[in-house]
mmCIF file of C-alpha atoms in Angstrom:
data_model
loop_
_atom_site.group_PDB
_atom_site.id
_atom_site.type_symbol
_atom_site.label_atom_id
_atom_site.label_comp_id
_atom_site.label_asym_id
_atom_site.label_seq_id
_atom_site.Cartn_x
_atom_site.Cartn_y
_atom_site.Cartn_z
ATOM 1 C CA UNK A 1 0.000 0.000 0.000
ATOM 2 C CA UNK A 2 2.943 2.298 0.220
ATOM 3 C CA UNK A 3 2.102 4.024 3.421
ATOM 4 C CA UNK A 4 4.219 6.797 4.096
ATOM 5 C CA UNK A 5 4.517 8.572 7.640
ATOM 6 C CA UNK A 6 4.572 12.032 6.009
ATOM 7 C CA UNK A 7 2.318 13.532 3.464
ATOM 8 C CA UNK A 8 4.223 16.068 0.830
ATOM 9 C CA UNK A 9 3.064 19.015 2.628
ATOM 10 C CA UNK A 10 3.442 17.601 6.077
ATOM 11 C CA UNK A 11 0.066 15.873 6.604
ATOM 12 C CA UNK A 12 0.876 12.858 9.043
ATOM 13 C CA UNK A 13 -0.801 10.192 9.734
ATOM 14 C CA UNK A 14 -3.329 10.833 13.183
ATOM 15 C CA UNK A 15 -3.418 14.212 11.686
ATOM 16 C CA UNK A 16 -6.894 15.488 12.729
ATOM 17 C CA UNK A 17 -7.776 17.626 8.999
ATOM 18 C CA UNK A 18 -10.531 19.641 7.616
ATOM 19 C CA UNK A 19 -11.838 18.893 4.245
ATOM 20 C CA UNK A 20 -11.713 21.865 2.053
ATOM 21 C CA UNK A 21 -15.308 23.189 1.052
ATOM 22 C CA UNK A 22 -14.730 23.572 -1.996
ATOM 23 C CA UNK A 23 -16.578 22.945 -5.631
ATOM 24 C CA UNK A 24 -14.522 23.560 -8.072
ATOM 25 C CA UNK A 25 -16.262 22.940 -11.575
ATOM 26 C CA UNK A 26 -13.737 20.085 -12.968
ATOM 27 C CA UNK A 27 -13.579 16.635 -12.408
ATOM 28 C CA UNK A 28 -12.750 16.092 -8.632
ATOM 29 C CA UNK A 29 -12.539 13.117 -6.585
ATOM 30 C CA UNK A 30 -13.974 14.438 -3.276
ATOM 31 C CA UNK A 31 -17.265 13.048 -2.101
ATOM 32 C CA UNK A 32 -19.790 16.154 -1.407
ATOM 33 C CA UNK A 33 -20.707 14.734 2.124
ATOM 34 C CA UNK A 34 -17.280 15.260 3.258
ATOM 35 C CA UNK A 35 -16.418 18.525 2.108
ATOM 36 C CA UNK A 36 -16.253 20.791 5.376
ATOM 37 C CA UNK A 37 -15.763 17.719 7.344
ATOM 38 C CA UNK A 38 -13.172 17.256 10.195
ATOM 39 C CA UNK A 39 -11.529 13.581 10.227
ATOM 40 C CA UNK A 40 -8.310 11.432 11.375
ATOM 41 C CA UNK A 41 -5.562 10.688 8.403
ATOM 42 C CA UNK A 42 -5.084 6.510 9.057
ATOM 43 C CA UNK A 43 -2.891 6.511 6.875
ATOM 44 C CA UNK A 44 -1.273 7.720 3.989
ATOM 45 C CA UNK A 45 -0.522 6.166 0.084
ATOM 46 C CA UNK A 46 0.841 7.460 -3.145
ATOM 47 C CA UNK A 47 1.772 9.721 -4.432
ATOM 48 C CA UNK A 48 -0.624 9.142 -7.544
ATOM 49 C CA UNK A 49 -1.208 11.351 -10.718
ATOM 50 C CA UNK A 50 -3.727 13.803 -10.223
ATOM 51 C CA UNK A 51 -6.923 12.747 -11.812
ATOM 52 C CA UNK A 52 -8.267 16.668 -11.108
ATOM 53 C CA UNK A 53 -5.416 16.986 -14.210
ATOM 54 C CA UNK A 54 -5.933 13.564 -15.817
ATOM 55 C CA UNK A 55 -9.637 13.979 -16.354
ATOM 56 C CA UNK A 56 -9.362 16.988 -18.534
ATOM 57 C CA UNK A 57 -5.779 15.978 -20.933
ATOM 58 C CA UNK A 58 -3.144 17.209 -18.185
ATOM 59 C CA UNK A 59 -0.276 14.954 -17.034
ATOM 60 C CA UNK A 60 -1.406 14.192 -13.544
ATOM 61 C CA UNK A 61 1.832 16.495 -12.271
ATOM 62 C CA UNK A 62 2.617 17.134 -10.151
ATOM 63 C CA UNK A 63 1.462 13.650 -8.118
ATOM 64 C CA UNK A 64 -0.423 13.909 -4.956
ATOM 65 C CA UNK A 65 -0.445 11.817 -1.866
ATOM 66 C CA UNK A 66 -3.874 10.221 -1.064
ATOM 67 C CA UNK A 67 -5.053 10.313 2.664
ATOM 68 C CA UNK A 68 -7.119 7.650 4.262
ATOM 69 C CA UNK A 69 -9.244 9.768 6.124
ATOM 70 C CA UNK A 70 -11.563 8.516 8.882
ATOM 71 C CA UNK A 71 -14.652 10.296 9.777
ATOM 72 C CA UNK A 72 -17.344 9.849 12.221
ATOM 73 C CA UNK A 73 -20.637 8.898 10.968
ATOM 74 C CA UNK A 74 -22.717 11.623 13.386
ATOM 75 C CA UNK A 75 -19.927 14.141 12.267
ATOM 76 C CA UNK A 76 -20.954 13.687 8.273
ATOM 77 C CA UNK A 77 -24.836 13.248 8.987
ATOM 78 C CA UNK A 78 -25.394 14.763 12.573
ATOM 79 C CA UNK A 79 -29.237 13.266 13.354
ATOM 80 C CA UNK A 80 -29.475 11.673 10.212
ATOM 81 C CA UNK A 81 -27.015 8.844 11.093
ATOM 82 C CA UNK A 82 -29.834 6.689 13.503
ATOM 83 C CA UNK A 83 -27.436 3.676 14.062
ATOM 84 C CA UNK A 84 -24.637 3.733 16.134
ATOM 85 C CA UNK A 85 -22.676 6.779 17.395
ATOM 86 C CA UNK A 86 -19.355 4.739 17.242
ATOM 87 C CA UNK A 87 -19.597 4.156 13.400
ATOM 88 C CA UNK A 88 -16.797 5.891 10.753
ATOM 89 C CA UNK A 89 -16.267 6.354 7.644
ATOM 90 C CA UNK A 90 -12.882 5.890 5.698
ATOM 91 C CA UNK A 91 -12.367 7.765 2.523
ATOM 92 C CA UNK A 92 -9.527 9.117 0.324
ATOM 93 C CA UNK A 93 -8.983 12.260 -0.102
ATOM 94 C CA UNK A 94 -5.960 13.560 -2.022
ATOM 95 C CA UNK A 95 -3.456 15.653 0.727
ATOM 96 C CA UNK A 96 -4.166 19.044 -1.440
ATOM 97 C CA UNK A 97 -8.075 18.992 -0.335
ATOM 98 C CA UNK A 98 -6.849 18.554 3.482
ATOM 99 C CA UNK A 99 -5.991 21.253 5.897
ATOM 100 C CA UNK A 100 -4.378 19.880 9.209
ATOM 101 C CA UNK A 101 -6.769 21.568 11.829
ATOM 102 C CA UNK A 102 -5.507 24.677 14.100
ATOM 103 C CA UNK A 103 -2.976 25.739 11.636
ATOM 104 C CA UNK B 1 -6.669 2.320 -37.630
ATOM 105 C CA UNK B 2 -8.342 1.928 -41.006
ATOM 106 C CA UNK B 3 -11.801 2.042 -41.778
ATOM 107 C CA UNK B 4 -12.200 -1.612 -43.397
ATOM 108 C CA UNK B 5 -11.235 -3.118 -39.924
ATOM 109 C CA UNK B 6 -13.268 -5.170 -39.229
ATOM 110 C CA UNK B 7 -13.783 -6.075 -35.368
ATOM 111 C CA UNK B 8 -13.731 -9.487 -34.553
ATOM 112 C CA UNK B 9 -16.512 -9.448 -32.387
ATOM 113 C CA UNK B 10 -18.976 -7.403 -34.472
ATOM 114 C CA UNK B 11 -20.441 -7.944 -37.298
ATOM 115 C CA UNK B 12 -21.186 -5.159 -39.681
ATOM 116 C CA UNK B 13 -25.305 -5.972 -40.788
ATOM 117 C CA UNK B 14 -25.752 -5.564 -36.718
ATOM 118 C CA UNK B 15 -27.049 -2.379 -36.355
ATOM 119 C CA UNK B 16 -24.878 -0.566 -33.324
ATOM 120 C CA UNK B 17 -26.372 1.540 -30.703
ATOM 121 C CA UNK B 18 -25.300 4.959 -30.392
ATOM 122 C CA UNK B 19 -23.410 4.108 -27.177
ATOM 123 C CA UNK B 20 -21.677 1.012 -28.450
ATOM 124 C CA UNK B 21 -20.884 3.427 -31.255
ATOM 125 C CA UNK B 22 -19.226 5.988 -29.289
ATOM 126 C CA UNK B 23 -17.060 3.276 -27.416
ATOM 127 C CA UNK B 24 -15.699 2.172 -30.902
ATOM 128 C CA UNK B 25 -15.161 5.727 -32.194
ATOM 129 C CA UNK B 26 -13.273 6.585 -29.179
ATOM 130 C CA UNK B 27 -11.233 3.369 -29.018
ATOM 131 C CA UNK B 28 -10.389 3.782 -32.286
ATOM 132 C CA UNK B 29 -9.349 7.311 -31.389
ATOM 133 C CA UNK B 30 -6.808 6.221 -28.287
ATOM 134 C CA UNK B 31 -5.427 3.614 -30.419
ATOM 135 C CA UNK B 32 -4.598 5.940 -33.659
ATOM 136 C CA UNK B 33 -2.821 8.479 -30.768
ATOM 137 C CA UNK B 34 -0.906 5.957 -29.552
ATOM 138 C CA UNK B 35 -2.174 5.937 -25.994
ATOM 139 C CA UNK B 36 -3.668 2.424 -26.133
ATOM 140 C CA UNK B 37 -2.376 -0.690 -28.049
ATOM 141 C CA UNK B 38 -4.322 -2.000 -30.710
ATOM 142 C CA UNK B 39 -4.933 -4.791 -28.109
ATOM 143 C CA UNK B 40 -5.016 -3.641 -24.917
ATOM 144 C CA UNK B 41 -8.781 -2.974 -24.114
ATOM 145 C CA UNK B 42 -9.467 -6.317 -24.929
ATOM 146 C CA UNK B 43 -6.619 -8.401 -22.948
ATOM 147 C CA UNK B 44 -7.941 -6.081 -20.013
ATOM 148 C CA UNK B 45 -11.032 -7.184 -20.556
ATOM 149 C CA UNK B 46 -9.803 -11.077 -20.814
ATOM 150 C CA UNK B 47 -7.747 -10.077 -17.161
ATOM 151 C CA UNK B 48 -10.696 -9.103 -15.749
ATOM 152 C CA UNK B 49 -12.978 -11.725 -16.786
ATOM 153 C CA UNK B 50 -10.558 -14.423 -15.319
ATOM 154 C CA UNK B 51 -10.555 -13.295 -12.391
ATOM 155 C CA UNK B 52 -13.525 -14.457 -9.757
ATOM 156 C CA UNK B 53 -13.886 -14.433 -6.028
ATOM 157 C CA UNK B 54 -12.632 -17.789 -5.588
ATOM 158 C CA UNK B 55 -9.172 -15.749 -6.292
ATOM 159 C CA UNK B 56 -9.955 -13.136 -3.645
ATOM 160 C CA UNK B 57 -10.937 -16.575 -1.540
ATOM 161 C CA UNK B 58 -7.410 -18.001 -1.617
ATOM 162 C CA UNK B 59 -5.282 -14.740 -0.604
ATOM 163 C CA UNK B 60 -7.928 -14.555 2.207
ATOM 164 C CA UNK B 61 -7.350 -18.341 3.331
ATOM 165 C CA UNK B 62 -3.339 -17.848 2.941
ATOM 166 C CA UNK B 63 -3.938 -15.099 5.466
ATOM 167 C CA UNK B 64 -5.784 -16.677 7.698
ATOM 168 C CA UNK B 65 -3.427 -19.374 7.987
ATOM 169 C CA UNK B 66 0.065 -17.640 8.048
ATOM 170 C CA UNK B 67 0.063 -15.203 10.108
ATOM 171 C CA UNK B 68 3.225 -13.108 8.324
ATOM 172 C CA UNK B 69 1.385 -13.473 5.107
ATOM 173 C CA UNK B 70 -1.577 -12.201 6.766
ATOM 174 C CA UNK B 71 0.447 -9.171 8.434
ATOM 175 C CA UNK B 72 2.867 -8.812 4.878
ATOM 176 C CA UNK B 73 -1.126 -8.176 3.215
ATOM 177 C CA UNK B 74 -2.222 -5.401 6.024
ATOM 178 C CA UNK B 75 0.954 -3.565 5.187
ATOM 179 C CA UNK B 76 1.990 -4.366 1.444
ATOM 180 C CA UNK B 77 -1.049 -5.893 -0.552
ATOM 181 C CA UNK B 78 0.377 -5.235 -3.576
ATOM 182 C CA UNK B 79 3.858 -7.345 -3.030
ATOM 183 C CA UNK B 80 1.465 -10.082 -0.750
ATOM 184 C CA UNK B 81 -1.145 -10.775 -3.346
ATOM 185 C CA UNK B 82 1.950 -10.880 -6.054
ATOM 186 C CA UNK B 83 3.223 -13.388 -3.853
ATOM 187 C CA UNK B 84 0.084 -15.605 -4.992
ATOM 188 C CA UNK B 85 0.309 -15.114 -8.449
ATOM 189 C CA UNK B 86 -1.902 -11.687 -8.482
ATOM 190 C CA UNK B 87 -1.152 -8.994 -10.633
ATOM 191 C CA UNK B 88 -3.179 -5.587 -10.385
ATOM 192 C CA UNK B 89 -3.702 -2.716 -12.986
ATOM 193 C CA UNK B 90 -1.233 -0.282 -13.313
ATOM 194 C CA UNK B 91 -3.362 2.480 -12.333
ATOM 195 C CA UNK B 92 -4.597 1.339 -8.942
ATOM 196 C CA UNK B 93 -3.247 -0.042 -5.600
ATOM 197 C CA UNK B 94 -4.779 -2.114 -3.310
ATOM 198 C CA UNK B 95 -5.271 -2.128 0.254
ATOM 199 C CA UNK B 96 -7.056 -5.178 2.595
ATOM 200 C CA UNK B 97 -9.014 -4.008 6.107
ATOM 201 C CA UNK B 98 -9.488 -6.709 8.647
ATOM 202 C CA UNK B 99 -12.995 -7.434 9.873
ATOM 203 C CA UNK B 100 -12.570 -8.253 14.065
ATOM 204 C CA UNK B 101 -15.161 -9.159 16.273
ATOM 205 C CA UNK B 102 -14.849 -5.515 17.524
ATOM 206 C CA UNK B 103 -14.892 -3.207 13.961
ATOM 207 C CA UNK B 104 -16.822 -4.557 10.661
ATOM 208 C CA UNK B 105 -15.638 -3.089 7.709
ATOM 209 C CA UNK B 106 -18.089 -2.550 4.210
ATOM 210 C CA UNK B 107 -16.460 -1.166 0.907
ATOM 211 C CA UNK B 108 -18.217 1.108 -1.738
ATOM 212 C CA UNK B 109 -17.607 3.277 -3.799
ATOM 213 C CA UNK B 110 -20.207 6.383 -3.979
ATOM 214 C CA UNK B 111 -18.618 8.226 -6.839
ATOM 215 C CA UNK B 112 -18.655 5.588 -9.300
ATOM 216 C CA UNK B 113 -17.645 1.422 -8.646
ATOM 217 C CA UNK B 114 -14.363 0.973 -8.431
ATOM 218 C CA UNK B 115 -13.717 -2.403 -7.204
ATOM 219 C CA UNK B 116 -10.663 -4.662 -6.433
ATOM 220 C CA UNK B 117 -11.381 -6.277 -10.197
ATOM 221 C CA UNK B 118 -8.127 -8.456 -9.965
ATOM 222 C CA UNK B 119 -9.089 -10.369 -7.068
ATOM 223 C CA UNK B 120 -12.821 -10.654 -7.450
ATOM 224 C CA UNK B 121 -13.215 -9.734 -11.233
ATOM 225 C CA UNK B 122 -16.258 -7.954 -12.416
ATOM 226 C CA UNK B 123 -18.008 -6.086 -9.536
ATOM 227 C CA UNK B 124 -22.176 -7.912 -9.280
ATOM 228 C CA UNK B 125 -24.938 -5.617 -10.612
ATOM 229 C CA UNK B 126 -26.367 -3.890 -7.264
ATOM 230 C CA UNK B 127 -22.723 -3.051 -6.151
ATOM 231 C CA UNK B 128 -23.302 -0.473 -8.804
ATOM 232 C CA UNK B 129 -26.688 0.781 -8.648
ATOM 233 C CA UNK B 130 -27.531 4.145 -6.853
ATOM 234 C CA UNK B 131 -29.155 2.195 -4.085
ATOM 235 C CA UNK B 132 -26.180 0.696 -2.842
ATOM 236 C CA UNK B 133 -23.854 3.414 -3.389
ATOM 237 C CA UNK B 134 -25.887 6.032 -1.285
ATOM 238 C CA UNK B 135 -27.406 3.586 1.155
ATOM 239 C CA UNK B 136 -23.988 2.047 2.464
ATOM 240 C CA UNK B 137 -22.622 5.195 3.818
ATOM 241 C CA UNK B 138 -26.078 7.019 5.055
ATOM 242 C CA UNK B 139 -27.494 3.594 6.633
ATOM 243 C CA UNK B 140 -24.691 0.337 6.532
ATOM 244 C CA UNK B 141 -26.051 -1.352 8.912
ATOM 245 C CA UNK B 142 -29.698 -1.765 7.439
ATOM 246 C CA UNK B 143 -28.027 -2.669 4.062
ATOM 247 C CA UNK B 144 -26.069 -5.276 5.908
ATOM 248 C CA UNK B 145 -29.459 -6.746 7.500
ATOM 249 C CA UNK B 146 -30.939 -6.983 4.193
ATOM 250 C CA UNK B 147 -27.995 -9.186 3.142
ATOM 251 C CA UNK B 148 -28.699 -11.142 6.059
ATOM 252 C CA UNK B 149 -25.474 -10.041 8.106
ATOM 253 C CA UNK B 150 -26.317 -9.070 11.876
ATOM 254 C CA UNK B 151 -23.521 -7.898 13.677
ATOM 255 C CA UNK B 152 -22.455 -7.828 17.491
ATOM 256 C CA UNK B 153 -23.710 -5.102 19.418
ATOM 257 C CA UNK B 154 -20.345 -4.426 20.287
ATOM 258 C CA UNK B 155 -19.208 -4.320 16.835
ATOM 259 C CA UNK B 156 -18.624 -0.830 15.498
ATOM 260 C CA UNK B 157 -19.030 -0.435 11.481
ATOM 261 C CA UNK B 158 -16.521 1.481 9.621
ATOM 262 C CA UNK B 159 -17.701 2.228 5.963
ATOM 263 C CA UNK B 160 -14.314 2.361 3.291
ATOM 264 C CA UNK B 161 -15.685 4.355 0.302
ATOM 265 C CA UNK B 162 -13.153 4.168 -2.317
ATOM 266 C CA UNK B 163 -12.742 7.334 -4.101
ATOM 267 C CA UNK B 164 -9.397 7.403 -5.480
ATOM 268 C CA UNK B 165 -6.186 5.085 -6.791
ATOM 269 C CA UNK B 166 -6.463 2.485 -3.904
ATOM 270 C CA UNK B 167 -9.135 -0.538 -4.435
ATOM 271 C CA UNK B 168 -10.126 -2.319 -0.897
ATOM 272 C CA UNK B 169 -10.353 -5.701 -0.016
ATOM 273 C CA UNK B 170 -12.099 -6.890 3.260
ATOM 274 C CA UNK B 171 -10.372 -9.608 5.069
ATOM 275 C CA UNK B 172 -13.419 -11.806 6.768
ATOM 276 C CA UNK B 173 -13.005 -12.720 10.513
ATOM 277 C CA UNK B 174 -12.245 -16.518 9.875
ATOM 278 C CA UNK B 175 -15.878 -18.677 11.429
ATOM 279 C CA UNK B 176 -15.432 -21.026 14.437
ATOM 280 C CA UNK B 177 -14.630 -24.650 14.214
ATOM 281 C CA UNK B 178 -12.355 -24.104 11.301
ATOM 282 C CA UNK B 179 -9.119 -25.467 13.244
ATOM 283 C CA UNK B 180 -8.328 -28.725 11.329
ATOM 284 C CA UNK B 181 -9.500 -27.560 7.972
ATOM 285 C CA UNK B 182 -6.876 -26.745 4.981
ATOM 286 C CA UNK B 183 -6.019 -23.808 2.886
ATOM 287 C CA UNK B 184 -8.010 -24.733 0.410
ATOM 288 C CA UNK B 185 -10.979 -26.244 2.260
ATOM 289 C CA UNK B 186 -11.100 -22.647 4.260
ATOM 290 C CA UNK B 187 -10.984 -20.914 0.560
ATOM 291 C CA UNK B 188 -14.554 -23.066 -0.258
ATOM 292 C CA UNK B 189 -15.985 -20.648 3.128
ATOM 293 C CA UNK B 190 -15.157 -17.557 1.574
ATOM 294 C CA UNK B 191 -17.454 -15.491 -0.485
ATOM 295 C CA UNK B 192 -17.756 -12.516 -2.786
ATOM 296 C CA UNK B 193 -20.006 -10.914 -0.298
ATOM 297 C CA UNK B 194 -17.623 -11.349 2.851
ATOM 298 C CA UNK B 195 -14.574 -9.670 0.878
ATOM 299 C CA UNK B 196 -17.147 -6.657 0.201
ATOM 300 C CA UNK B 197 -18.031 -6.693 3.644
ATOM 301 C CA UNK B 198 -21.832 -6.659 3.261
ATOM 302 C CA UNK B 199 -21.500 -10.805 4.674
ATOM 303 C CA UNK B 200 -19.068 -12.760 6.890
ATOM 304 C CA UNK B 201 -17.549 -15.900 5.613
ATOM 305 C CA UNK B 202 -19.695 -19.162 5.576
ATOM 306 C CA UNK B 203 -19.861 -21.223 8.788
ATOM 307 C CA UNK B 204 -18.416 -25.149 7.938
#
């Protein structure tokens, strides 16, 4: 899996990140429920080609290194999520959509 | 690519649809650019159709009984499952999560359905309908009662939605009353379901 202690702009893993709120209007590979969202790095893979460049004819460069981010399940759906308060959610998001939280 | 090639698997008086159409115009396309080989689409296709979750079933059963194969596939699935024979796609990695009695993991992918392909080959119908894909993350554990999987109370559930360049593999908790059985008898107890975490691994 190539996990990696150190993310290329110092994202670690047990990192606790915000997900950037963004929508930009090209292919992106960050689930909407997510963005906003405040989660643990597990760990940390890649680097891999940017598909945000890929999609639309660019060369994937530079490469970005994927998080493994965990979030909890009341923290994406607050009263929606009816089932169990310990529940989480593991999803990769690429480092450049993460901000490490109180920076 | 010239225009009197004739693809072996169609036949000109069968009228195309316009999708099927579009595929062959834009294969046509990567191949005269020189990003594809003239074959390539198709021995992916023959890769992935060889593949079938009696595959998946034997890395699982090598892990469950050798324990350094077991911990060499939690931290380096791509050199483990080469170890077996397993070769993935260039363009994605894979990692395995353990199921214990104490977290039960379930893998989908909300985006679209990517799916470890080389260990299970082609991904079933419903893990690709909208149902699935926006039910497993909002509600996992009443999709996991509708395949018939209850869970320990003290079992937390931890969704992996895979978004991105790594494809994920559940490793089943191995059932009771397995002790004296082989590698290849434990293989038989492992299904499709189990490595996709919506089931556990047959009971002997």
């Amino acid at each position: 899996m190539g996990i990696s202690a150190e993310a290329g702009h110092g994202l670690r893993v047990g990192d606790v990140v915000v997900v950037r709120n963004a929508t930009p209007a090209h292919h992106h590979r960050t689930p909407w429920f997510v963005k906003g969202k405040t989660g643990r790095i597990a760990s940390i893979s890649g680097p891999f080609l940017d598909p945000e460049s890929r999609a639309h004819g660019g060369d994937g460069l530079p490469k970005r290194r994927l998080c493994a981010v965990e979030f909890r399940q009341v923290d994406l759906w607050g009263e929606g999520y009816r089932e169990n308060n310990r529940d989480s959610l593991l999803t990769d998001i690429y480092e450049h959509w993460l901000e490490r939280l109180g920076q | 690519m010239s225009d009197d090639h004739s693809h072996p698997d169609l036949k000109h008086h069968v009228p195309l649809s316009e999708r099927a159409k579009r595929a062959i115009a834009i294969h046509r396309l990567l191949v005269a650019k020189g990003i594809i080989g003239p074959a390539e689409v198709e021995s992916v296709i023959d890769q992935v159709r060889t593949r079938s979750p009696a595959d998946g079933a034997k890395v699982v059963a090598r892990a469950w009984t050798d324990p350094a194969y077991k911990g060499r596939l939690l931290s380096d699935s791509r050199s483990a499952v080469l170890e077996l024979g397993y070769r993935l796609s260039r363009d994605a990695d894979l990692a395995v999560v353990e199921n214990t009695a104490g977290v039960h993991h379930l893998v989908v992918c909300t985006l679209c359905s990517c799916y470890p392909t080389a260990l299970l080959g082609p991904p079933p119908d419903w893990y690709k309908s909208f149902a699935y894909r926006q039910r497993a993350v909002v509600e996992p554990r009443a999709v996991l009662r509708e395949f018939g999987t209850e869970l320990d109370e003290c079992a937390r559930v931890r969704v992996v939605d895979s978004t991105a360049d790594l494809r994920y593999l559940v490793l089943p908790r191995r059932p009771g009353g397995t002790d004296g059985m082989s590698e290849v008898e434990l293989a038989g107890l492992v299904t499709r379901d189990s490595m996709v975490g919506v089931g556990e691994a047959k009971t002997p």
